[in-house]
Coordinates of C-alpha atoms in Angstrom, one line a residue:
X1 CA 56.9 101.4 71.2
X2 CA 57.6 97.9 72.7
X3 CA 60.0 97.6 75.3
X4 CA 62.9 95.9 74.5
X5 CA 63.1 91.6 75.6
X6 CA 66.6 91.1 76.7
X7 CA 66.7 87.0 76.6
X8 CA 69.7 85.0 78.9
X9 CA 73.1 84.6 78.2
X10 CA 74.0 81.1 77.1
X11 CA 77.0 81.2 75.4
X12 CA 79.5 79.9 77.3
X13 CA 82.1 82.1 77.5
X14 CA 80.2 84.4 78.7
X15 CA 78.4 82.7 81.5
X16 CA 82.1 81.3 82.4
X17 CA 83.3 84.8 82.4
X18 CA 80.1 85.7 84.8
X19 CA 80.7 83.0 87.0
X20 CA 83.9 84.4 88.0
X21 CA 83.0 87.5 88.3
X22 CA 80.1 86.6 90.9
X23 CA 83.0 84.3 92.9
X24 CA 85.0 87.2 92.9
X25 CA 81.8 89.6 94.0
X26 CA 81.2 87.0 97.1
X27 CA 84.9 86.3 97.7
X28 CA 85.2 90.2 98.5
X29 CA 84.2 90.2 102.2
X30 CA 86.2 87.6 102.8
X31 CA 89.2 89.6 104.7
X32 CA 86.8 91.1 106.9
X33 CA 85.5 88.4 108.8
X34 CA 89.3 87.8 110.4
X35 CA 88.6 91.8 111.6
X36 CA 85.1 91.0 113.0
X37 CA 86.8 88.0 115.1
X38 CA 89.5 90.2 115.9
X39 CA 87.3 93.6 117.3
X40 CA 84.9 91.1 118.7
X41 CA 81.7 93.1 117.8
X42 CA 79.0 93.3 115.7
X43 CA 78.9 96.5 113.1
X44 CA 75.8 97.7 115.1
X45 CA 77.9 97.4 118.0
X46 CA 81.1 99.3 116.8
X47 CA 78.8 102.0 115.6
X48 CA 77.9 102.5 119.2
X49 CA 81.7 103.4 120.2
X50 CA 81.6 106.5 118.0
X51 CA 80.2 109.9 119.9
X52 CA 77.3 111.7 118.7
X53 CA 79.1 114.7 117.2
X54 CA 81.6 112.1 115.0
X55 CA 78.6 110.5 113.7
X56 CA 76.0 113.0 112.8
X57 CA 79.5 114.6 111.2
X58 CA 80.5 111.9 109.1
X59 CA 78.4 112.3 106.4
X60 CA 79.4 115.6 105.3
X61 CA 83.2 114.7 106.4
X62 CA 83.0 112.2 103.6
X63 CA 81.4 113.8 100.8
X64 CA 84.2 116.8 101.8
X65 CA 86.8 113.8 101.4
X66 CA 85.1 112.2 98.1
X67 CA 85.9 115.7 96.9
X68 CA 89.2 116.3 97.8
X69 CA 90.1 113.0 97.1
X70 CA 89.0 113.1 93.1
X71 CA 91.2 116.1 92.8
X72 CA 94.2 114.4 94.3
X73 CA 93.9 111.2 92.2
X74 CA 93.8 113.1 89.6
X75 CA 97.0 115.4 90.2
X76 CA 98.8 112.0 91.3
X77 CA 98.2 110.1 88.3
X78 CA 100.5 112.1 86.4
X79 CA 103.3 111.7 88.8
X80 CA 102.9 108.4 90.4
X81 CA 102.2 105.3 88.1
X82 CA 99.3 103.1 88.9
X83 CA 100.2 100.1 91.8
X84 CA 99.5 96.7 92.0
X85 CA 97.0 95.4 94.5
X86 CA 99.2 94.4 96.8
X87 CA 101.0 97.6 96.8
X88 CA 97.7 99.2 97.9
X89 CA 96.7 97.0 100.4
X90 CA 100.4 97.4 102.0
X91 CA 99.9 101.3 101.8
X92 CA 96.6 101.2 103.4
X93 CA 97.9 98.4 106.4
X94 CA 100.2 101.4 107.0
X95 CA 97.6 103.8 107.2
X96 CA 95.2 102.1 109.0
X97 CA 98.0 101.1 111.8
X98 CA 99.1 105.1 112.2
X99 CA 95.4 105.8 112.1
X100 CA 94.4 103.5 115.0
X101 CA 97.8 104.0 116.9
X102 CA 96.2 107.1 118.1
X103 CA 92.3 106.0 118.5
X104 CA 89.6 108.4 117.4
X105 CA 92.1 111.4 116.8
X106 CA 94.5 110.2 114.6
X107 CA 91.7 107.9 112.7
X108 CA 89.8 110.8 111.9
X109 CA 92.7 112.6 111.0
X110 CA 93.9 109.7 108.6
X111 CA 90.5 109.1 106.6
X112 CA 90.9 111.4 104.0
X113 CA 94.1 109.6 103.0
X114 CA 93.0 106.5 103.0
X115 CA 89.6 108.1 100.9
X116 CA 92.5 109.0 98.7
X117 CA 94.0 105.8 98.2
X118 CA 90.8 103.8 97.7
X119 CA 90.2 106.1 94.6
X120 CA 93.1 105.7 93.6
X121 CA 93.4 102.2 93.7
X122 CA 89.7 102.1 91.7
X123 CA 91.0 104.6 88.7
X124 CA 94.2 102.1 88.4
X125 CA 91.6 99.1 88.1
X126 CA 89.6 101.1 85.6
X127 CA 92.7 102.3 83.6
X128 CA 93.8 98.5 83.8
X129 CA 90.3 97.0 82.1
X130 CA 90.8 100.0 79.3
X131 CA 89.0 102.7 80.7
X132 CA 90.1 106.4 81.2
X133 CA 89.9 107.2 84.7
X134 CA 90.0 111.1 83.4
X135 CA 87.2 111.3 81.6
X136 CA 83.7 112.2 83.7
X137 CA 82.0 109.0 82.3
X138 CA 84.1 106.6 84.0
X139 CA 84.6 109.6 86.8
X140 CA 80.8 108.3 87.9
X141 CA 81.6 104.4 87.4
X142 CA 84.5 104.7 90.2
X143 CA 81.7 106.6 92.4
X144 CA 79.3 103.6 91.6
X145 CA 82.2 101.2 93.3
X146 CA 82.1 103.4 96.4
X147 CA 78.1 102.9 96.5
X148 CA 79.0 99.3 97.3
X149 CA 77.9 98.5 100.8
X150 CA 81.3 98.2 102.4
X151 CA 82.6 95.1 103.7
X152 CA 81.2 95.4 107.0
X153 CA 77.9 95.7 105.8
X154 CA 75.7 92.7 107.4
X155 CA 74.8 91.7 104.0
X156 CA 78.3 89.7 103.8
X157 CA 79.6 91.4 100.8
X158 CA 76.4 90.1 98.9
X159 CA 75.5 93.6 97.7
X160 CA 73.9 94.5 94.6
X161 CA 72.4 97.6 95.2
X162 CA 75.8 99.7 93.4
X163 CA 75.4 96.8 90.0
X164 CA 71.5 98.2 89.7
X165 CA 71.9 101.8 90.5
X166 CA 71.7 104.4 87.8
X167 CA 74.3 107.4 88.0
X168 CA 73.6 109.5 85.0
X169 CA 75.7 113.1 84.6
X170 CA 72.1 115.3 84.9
X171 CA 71.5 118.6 86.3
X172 CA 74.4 119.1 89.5
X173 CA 76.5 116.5 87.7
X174 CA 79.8 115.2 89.3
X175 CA 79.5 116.9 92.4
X176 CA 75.9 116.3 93.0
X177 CA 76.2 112.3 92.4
X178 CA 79.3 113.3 95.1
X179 CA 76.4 113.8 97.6
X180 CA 74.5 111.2 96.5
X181 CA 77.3 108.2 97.0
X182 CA 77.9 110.3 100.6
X183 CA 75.6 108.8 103.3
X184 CA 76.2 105.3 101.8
X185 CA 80.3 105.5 102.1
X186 CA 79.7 107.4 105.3
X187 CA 78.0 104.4 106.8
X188 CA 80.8 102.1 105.5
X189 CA 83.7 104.6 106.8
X190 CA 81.9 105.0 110.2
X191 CA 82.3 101.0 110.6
X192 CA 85.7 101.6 110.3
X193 CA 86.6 104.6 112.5
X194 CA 84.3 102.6 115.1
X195 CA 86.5 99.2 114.8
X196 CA 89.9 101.8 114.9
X197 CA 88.6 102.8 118.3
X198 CA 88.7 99.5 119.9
X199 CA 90.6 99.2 123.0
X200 CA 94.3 97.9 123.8
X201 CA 94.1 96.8 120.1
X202 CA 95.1 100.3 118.7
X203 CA 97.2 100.5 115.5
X204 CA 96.7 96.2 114.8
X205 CA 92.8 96.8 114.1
X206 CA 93.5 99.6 112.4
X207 CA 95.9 97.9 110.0
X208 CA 93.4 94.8 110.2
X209 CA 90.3 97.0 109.1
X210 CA 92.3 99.1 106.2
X211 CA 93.5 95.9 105.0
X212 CA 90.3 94.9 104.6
X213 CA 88.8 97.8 103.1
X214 CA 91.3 97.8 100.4
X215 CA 90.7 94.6 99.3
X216 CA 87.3 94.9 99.3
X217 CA 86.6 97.9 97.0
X218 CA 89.3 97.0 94.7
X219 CA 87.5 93.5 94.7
X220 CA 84.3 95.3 93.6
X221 CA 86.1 97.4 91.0
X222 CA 87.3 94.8 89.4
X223 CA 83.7 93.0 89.2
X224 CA 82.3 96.2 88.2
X225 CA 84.9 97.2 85.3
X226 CA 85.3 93.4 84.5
X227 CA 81.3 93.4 83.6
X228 CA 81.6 96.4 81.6
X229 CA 84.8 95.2 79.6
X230 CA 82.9 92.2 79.0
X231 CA 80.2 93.9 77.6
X232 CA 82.6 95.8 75.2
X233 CA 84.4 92.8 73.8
X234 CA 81.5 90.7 73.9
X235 CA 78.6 93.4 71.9
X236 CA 76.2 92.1 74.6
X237 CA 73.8 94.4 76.0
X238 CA 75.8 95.6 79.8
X239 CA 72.4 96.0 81.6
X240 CA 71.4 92.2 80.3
X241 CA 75.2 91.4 81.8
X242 CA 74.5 92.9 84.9
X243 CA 70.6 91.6 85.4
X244 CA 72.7 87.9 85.1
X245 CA 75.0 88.7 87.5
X246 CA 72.6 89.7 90.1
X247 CA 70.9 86.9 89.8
X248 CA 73.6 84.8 90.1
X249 CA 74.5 86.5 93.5
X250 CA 70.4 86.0 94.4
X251 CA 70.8 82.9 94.0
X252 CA 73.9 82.6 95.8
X253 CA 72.3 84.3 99.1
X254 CA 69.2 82.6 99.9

């Protein structure tokens, strides 16, 4: 059987409605540079502040949080209406500043919550382009926007690695894909707890860096449920959608 030819969008809508979403996909880093200005290091560099014990940690710290953090989205969404982004990005300012008030401590101690919140924010974007965040389907979709790189990745926000993975619901399922989204997050999260730690700075770069992350994932959740809505409305193939986007944001890097 011959593989099927998937042949370019032209029609203009869509390529309009592609356009956007690869401003949008660039655009999502933006907060972050203001933080990197701010902490005065590079993400190697604020790697190096946190001990050995934090960071061969993190990892499983995360995945424990990714867990925890699915089931209290899920209990909140019943009590707590979906927020506006601006909401969210307030709520996780505020986190980020008690979080960094206290350095490494009370960072550690707020990650969970701001895991949480990130989710959160994710399932209200899906839930907002006409997906339900209950199901497992669209479960895996907001664990695809937590593959992202994170916005201190050195890649600028340019990443494209989470638009071409393949999450599928196989074999260990939800949990499983838990521990496969783990070590990426982990690297992301441990940029932050690192730029928390700064000195004299405290709580401001904590508020800085949480800002940042905020807008950033619910940046890339928007690109990734816009693409698939637009898929849906449109009847064109999503993985044709998503080969066009990618190259857009290629071409955009070089």
């Amino acid at each position: 059987m011959q593989p099927e030819i998937l042949l370019p969008v032209t029609d203009p809508g869509l390529t309009s409605a592609l356009d956007a979403l690869a401003r949008r996909h660039r655009s999502a880093s933006g907060p972050m540079m203001q933080v990197i200005s701010l902490v005065g290091a590079t993400t190697e560099g604020l790697l190096g502040r946190l001990p050995a014990p934090v960071l061969n940690g993190l990892q499983t710290a995360t995945e424990r949080g990714l867990d925890t953090a699915f089931e209290a989205a899920r209990r909140s969404r019943g009590v707590v209406a979906d927020r506006p982004d601006w909401v969210n990005k307030a709520l996780g300012t505020a986190l980020g500043a008690a979080g960094g008030a206290g350095g490494l401590p009370s960072a550690l101690a707020e990650l969970p919550f701001t895991i949480t919140l990130l989710l959160r924010a994710i399932q209200g974007i899906a839930a907002e382009h006409g997906f339900d965040p209950e199901s497992e389907e669209v479960r895996v979709e907001c664990l695809r926007v937590f593959a992202a790189a994170g916005p201190l990745d050195a890649d600028d926000g340019v990443d494209m690695g989470f638009l071409t993975a393949r999450m599928t619901l196989t074999g260990a399922g939800l949990h499983g894909l838990i521990g496969k989204v783990a070590p990426r997050l982990a690297l992301a999260l441990g940029q932050k707890l690192a730029a928390q730690t700064v000195p004299v700075l405290g709580a401001v770069a904590g508020a800085a860096v949480n800002y940042a992350f905020t807008s950033y994932y619910q940046e890339i959740a928007r690109v990734h449920f816009g693409l698939k809505r637009l898929a849906q409305e449109s009847g064109e193939d999503e993985g044709l959608l998503r080969e066009e986007l990618v190259m857009r944001l290629t071409r955009s890097s070089r």
